[in-house]
Amino acid sequence: MNTDNAKRSALTIDGRALSYVDFGGPGRPLLALHGHMSEGMSYADLAARLAPDWRVIAPDQRGHGDSDRAADYSREGYLSDLEVLMDHLGLDRAAFLGHSLGAINAYQFAARHPGRVTALVNGEGCAELGLDGSNPLAFVLNLPEGTCPSREAFVARLGPFAPFLESAVRERADGTWGLHFHPKDIYDSEDQVHGDHWADWTGSACPALLIRGAMGGVLSAEQAAQMAFRRPGTRLVELATDHFLYANDPAGFADAVRDFLASA
């Protein structure tokens, strides 16, 4: 992939840095929102595949990547960050794409600011989740906090989580190594994204693409079908992969997004 045009920048919101990657190019703007424990740079491959028609801009959402931790991980907090980012970029309108947490943030933003979202891509973002009170990310509370003097040492501390989280290990300003997020923040954020969000999912009218991972995703076939049925203008695509759509089927994900955006 070619990321030569990618530029990392940051803006300050209430004294807190929000970092973002602008992959550049002459195309129409597409804001790409990652899920929990991920970061904006995870969209590098997708940005290359969509260029030059689309200029992908991917923030490290609060508490992730190079962005600072926030005082809270509420729905209102995430959505406020997006509004400030769009204003900072001088974007009146843009297409939105999101995965998991990012997908819910995207469609909730569209519901609250329908005039600012031209098209919506929802990758595995449920309209209702966690209504039983469980937190599927409770395992993060067992991840190591703190830092180590080397990357190898911290990866070793991750134990069985290392294959999944090695890419999240980052060198700090003081030369130590640790995760680019804090586990308790992720747990709290997951708790606060749970709920019945049907009104938000059906609260915008722009064209929408709903992508489900048919081989172990978190979005069930039944809920996906209802989401497509209850929101006019929604196209449903299923990929033969799991929840991590654009990581584990990058070509299929990009093809689905490109085809949809071409007609949106």
Tab-separated table of C-alpha atoms in Angstrom:
chain	number	residue	atom	x	y	z
A	1	MET	CA	0.000	0.000	0.000
A	2	ASN	CA	1.146	3.537	-0.669
A	3	THR	CA	0.714	5.943	2.231
A	4	ASP	CA	3.087	8.609	0.920
A	5	ASN	CA	0.317	11.236	0.947
A	6	ALA	CA	-0.788	10.418	4.482
A	7	LYS	CA	-0.405	13.309	6.892
A	8	ARG	CA	-0.909	13.121	10.643
A	9	SER	CA	-2.275	16.198	12.349
A	10	ALA	CA	-4.021	17.030	15.601
A	11	LEU	CA	-6.439	19.547	16.995
A	12	THR	CA	-7.137	20.493	20.588
A	13	ILE	CA	-10.584	19.989	22.108
A	14	ASP	CA	-11.017	21.222	25.687
A	15	GLY	CA	-7.293	20.845	26.275
A	16	ARG	CA	-7.222	17.323	24.852
A	17	ALA	CA	-5.437	16.338	21.638
A	18	LEU	CA	-7.458	14.585	18.938
A	19	SER	CA	-5.119	13.114	16.348
A	20	TYR	CA	-6.150	12.179	12.821
A	21	VAL	CA	-4.627	10.840	9.611
A	22	ASP	CA	-5.531	12.492	6.313
A	23	PHE	CA	-4.587	10.095	3.534
A	24	GLY	CA	-4.860	12.940	1.018
A	25	GLY	CA	-5.664	13.042	-2.639
A	26	PRO	CA	-8.186	14.919	-4.785
A	27	GLY	CA	-11.197	12.742	-4.026
A	28	ARG	CA	-14.368	13.391	-2.095
A	29	PRO	CA	-13.963	13.297	1.704
A	30	LEU	CA	-14.724	10.072	3.579
A	31	LEU	CA	-14.437	10.083	7.381
A	32	ALA	CA	-13.429	6.595	8.530
A	33	LEU	CA	-14.022	5.670	12.172
A	34	HIS	CA	-12.286	2.688	13.767
A	35	GLY	CA	-13.577	0.367	16.463
A	36	HIS	CA	-12.405	-0.249	20.020
A	37	MET	CA	-8.659	-0.856	20.460
A	38	SER	CA	-7.944	0.217	16.880
A	39	GLU	CA	-6.776	3.518	15.354
A	40	GLY	CA	-7.093	5.690	12.269
A	41	MET	CA	-4.005	4.264	10.591
A	42	SER	CA	-5.785	0.905	10.370
A	43	TYR	CA	-7.567	2.357	7.322
A	44	ALA	CA	-4.349	2.774	5.303
A	45	ASP	CA	-5.100	-0.200	3.056
A	46	LEU	CA	-8.690	0.901	2.440
A	47	ALA	CA	-7.549	4.454	1.673
A	48	ALA	CA	-5.131	3.144	-0.949
A	49	ARG	CA	-7.812	0.973	-2.521
A	50	LEU	CA	-10.338	3.833	-2.698
A	51	ALA	CA	-7.904	6.408	-4.075
A	52	PRO	CA	-8.051	8.649	-6.031
A	53	ASP	CA	-11.846	8.870	-5.929
A	54	TRP	CA	-11.994	9.220	-2.155
A	55	ARG	CA	-9.881	11.163	0.322
A	56	VAL	CA	-9.991	9.118	3.521
A	57	ILE	CA	-9.636	11.013	6.805
A	58	ALA	CA	-9.376	8.755	9.852
A	59	PRO	CA	-9.258	10.096	13.418
A	60	ASP	CA	-7.798	8.263	16.356
A	61	GLN	CA	-10.959	8.476	18.413
A	62	ARG	CA	-10.718	9.631	22.020
A	63	GLY	CA	-8.544	7.370	24.134
A	64	HIS	CA	-7.054	5.572	21.114
A	65	GLY	CA	-3.861	5.824	19.099
A	66	ASP	CA	-2.156	9.204	19.332
A	67	SER	CA	-5.235	10.927	20.767
A	68	ASP	CA	-5.390	11.802	24.444
A	69	ARG	CA	-7.578	10.090	27.000
A	70	ALA	CA	-10.915	11.770	27.692
A	71	ALA	CA	-12.786	12.451	30.902
A	72	ASP	CA	-15.653	10.293	29.605
A	73	TYR	CA	-16.526	7.932	26.772
A	74	SER	CA	-20.160	8.881	26.398
A	75	ARG	CA	-22.097	8.881	23.169
A	76	GLU	CA	-22.249	12.678	23.333
A	77	GLY	CA	-18.486	12.916	23.753
A	78	TYR	CA	-17.624	10.826	20.704
A	79	LEU	CA	-20.153	12.663	18.527
A	80	SER	CA	-18.991	16.085	19.680
A	81	ASP	CA	-15.431	15.186	18.644
A	82	LEU	CA	-16.651	14.405	15.130
A	83	GLU	CA	-18.481	17.695	14.795
A	84	VAL	CA	-15.426	19.643	15.925
A	85	LEU	CA	-13.201	17.639	13.551
A	86	MET	CA	-15.444	18.365	10.565
A	87	ASP	CA	-15.481	22.074	11.397
A	88	HIS	CA	-11.700	22.037	11.815
A	89	LEU	CA	-11.305	20.445	8.380
A	90	GLY	CA	-13.726	22.904	6.807
A	91	LEU	CA	-16.064	20.124	5.730
A	92	ASP	CA	-19.729	21.027	5.530
A	93	ARG	CA	-20.610	17.526	4.339
A	94	ALA	CA	-18.832	14.194	3.978
A	95	ALA	CA	-19.472	10.495	3.600
A	96	PHE	CA	-19.006	8.492	6.807
A	97	LEU	CA	-17.687	4.950	7.255
A	98	GLY	CA	-17.317	3.140	10.532
A	99	HIS	CA	-16.562	-0.251	12.009
A	100	SER	CA	-18.136	-1.540	15.238
A	101	LEU	CA	-17.888	1.354	17.746
A	102	GLY	CA	-17.037	3.632	14.821
A	103	ALA	CA	-20.077	2.476	12.859
A	104	ILE	CA	-22.407	3.336	15.732
A	105	ASN	CA	-20.709	6.700	16.108
A	106	ALA	CA	-21.180	7.284	12.369
A	107	TYR	CA	-24.883	6.504	12.204
A	108	GLN	CA	-25.616	8.375	15.419
A	109	PHE	CA	-23.812	11.408	14.025
A	110	ALA	CA	-25.874	11.107	10.831
A	111	ALA	CA	-29.083	11.008	12.876
A	112	ARG	CA	-28.155	14.168	14.745
A	113	HIS	CA	-26.610	16.002	11.776
A	114	PRO	CA	-28.408	14.611	8.710
A	115	GLY	CA	-27.381	17.535	6.523
A	116	ARG	CA	-23.686	16.806	7.045
A	117	VAL	CA	-23.599	13.124	6.040
A	118	THR	CA	-23.927	12.315	2.339
A	119	ALA	CA	-23.595	8.538	2.601
A	120	LEU	CA	-23.116	6.026	5.401
A	121	VAL	CA	-21.153	2.769	5.541
A	122	ASN	CA	-21.865	0.669	8.630
A	123	GLY	CA	-19.497	-2.237	9.212
A	124	GLU	CA	-20.862	-4.514	11.957
A	125	GLY	CA	-22.469	-1.690	13.933
A	126	CYS	CA	-25.558	-3.065	15.689
A	127	ALA	CA	-28.790	-1.125	16.195
A	128	GLU	CA	-29.134	-2.722	19.611
A	129	LEU	CA	-26.511	-4.396	21.714
A	130	GLY	CA	-25.650	-5.237	25.288
A	131	LEU	CA	-29.215	-5.146	26.500
A	132	ASP	CA	-28.493	-8.091	28.815
A	133	GLY	CA	-25.982	-6.016	30.752
A	134	SER	CA	-22.939	-8.053	29.754
A	135	ASN	CA	-19.710	-6.495	28.502
A	136	PRO	CA	-17.945	-8.597	25.844
A	137	LEU	CA	-14.775	-6.558	26.307
A	138	ALA	CA	-14.419	-7.420	29.998
A	139	PHE	CA	-11.295	-9.394	29.078
A	140	VAL	CA	-9.415	-6.126	28.518
A	141	LEU	CA	-9.326	-5.609	32.279
A	142	ASN	CA	-6.828	-8.502	32.359
A	143	LEU	CA	-4.456	-6.759	29.946
A	144	PRO	CA	-1.234	-5.359	31.381
A	145	GLU	CA	-1.174	-1.677	32.273
A	146	GLY	CA	2.021	0.312	32.447
A	147	THR	CA	5.043	0.102	30.179
A	148	CYS	CA	8.167	-1.939	29.512
A	149	PRO	CA	11.675	-0.913	28.390
A	150	SER	CA	11.344	-2.747	25.065
A	151	ARG	CA	8.675	-3.770	22.582
A	152	GLU	CA	9.607	-7.426	22.978
A	153	ALA	CA	9.195	-7.270	26.737
A	154	PHE	CA	5.731	-5.736	26.546
A	155	VAL	CA	4.550	-8.163	23.847
A	156	ALA	CA	5.675	-10.986	26.140
A	157	ARG	CA	3.533	-9.497	28.933
A	158	LEU	CA	0.486	-9.714	26.669
A	159	GLY	CA	0.682	-13.513	26.767
A	160	PRO	CA	-2.168	-15.160	24.817
A	161	PHE	CA	-3.429	-11.723	23.694
A	162	ALA	CA	-0.188	-10.968	21.847
A	163	PRO	CA	-1.284	-12.217	18.390
A	164	PHE	CA	-4.310	-9.923	18.508
A	165	LEU	CA	-2.822	-6.842	20.145
A	166	GLU	CA	0.805	-6.707	19.043
A	167	SER	CA	-0.087	-3.972	16.539
A	168	ALA	CA	-1.422	-1.863	19.433
A	169	VAL	CA	1.945	-1.775	21.192
A	170	ARG	CA	3.498	1.670	20.921
A	171	GLU	CA	6.678	3.452	21.969
A	172	ARG	CA	6.041	6.293	24.392
A	173	ALA	CA	7.764	9.673	24.490
A	174	ASP	CA	9.999	8.454	27.342
A	175	GLY	CA	11.241	5.472	25.323
A	176	THR	CA	9.120	2.858	27.098
A	177	TRP	CA	6.581	0.609	25.389
A	178	GLY	CA	2.896	-0.052	26.105
A	179	LEU	CA	-0.578	-0.162	24.586
A	180	HIS	CA	-1.929	2.868	22.748
A	181	PHE	CA	-5.094	2.662	24.872
A	182	HIS	CA	-5.961	2.121	28.520
A	183	PRO	CA	-7.958	-1.070	29.177
A	184	LYS	CA	-10.334	0.506	31.709
A	185	ASP	CA	-11.198	3.233	29.171
A	186	ILE	CA	-12.094	0.578	26.604
A	187	TYR	CA	-14.267	-1.280	29.107
A	188	ASP	CA	-16.094	1.926	30.059
A	189	SER	CA	-16.526	2.943	26.416
A	190	GLU	CA	-18.010	-0.444	25.541
A	191	ASP	CA	-20.458	-0.144	28.433
A	192	GLN	CA	-21.583	3.270	27.210
A	193	VAL	CA	-22.065	2.239	23.584
A	194	HIS	CA	-24.609	-0.398	24.627
A	195	GLY	CA	-28.298	0.286	24.245
A	196	ASP	CA	-31.295	0.394	21.944
A	197	HIS	CA	-30.212	2.625	19.071
A	198	TRP	CA	-32.964	1.876	16.563
A	199	ALA	CA	-34.150	5.493	16.531
A	200	ASP	CA	-30.644	6.633	15.611
A	201	TRP	CA	-30.157	3.952	12.972
A	202	THR	CA	-33.427	4.915	11.265
A	203	GLY	CA	-32.954	8.636	11.968
A	204	SER	CA	-31.184	9.604	8.748
A	205	ALA	CA	-32.187	9.237	5.113
A	206	CYS	CA	-28.887	9.266	3.209
A	207	PRO	CA	-27.919	6.119	1.248
A	208	ALA	CA	-26.450	3.483	3.560
A	209	LEU	CA	-24.432	0.303	3.198
A	210	LEU	CA	-24.602	-2.267	5.992
A	211	ILE	CA	-21.788	-4.848	5.925
A	212	ARG	CA	-22.027	-7.974	8.056
A	213	GLY	CA	-19.350	-10.567	8.766
A	214	ALA	CA	-21.146	-13.835	8.091
A	215	MET	CA	-18.447	-16.013	9.685
A	216	GLY	CA	-18.581	-14.964	13.324
A	217	GLY	CA	-19.406	-11.271	13.318
A	218	VAL	CA	-21.244	-9.652	16.223
A	219	LEU	CA	-24.136	-8.513	14.036
A	220	SER	CA	-26.600	-11.379	13.694
A	221	ALA	CA	-28.243	-12.232	10.378
A	222	GLU	CA	-31.650	-11.524	11.918
A	223	GLN	CA	-30.737	-8.072	13.215
A	224	ALA	CA	-28.954	-7.173	9.970
A	225	ALA	CA	-32.036	-8.081	7.957
A	226	GLN	CA	-34.209	-5.953	10.233
A	227	MET	CA	-31.798	-3.039	9.979
A	228	ALA	CA	-31.929	-3.144	6.189
A	229	PHE	CA	-35.724	-3.514	6.198
A	230	ARG	CA	-36.446	-0.751	8.710
A	231	ARG	CA	-34.172	1.864	7.140
A	232	PRO	CA	-35.127	2.751	3.539
A	233	GLY	CA	-32.192	3.201	1.196
A	234	THR	CA	-30.008	0.630	2.949
A	235	ARG	CA	-28.059	-2.006	1.043
A	236	LEU	CA	-27.013	-5.140	2.947
A	237	VAL	CA	-23.815	-7.002	2.017
A	238	GLU	CA	-22.473	-10.085	3.787
A	239	LEU	CA	-18.795	-11.009	3.601
A	240	ALA	CA	-17.371	-14.457	4.318
A	241	THR	CA	-15.275	-13.232	7.232
A	242	ASP	CA	-15.618	-12.363	10.902
A	243	HIS	CA	-16.223	-9.130	12.807
A	244	PHE	CA	-12.908	-7.613	11.668
A	245	LEU	CA	-14.129	-6.969	8.157
A	246	TYR	CA	-11.581	-4.656	6.630
A	247	ALA	CA	-8.633	-6.361	8.325
A	248	ASN	CA	-9.522	-9.943	7.387
A	249	ASP	CA	-11.176	-9.364	4.003
A	250	PRO	CA	-9.625	-6.088	2.813
A	251	ALA	CA	-10.383	-6.664	-0.873
A	252	GLY	CA	-13.989	-7.728	-0.334
A	253	PHE	CA	-14.617	-4.857	2.064
A	254	ALA	CA	-13.089	-2.283	-0.271
A	255	ASP	CA	-15.012	-3.620	-3.279
A	256	ALA	CA	-18.305	-3.386	-1.414
A	257	VAL	CA	-17.553	0.147	-0.230
A	258	ARG	CA	-16.355	1.323	-3.631
A	259	ASP	CA	-19.378	-0.067	-5.458
A	260	PHE	CA	-21.771	1.499	-2.968
A	261	LEU	CA	-20.115	4.913	-2.912
A	262	ALA	CA	-20.015	5.045	-6.699
A	263	SER	CA	-23.806	5.187	-6.743
A	264	ALA	CA	-24.437	7.007	-3.448
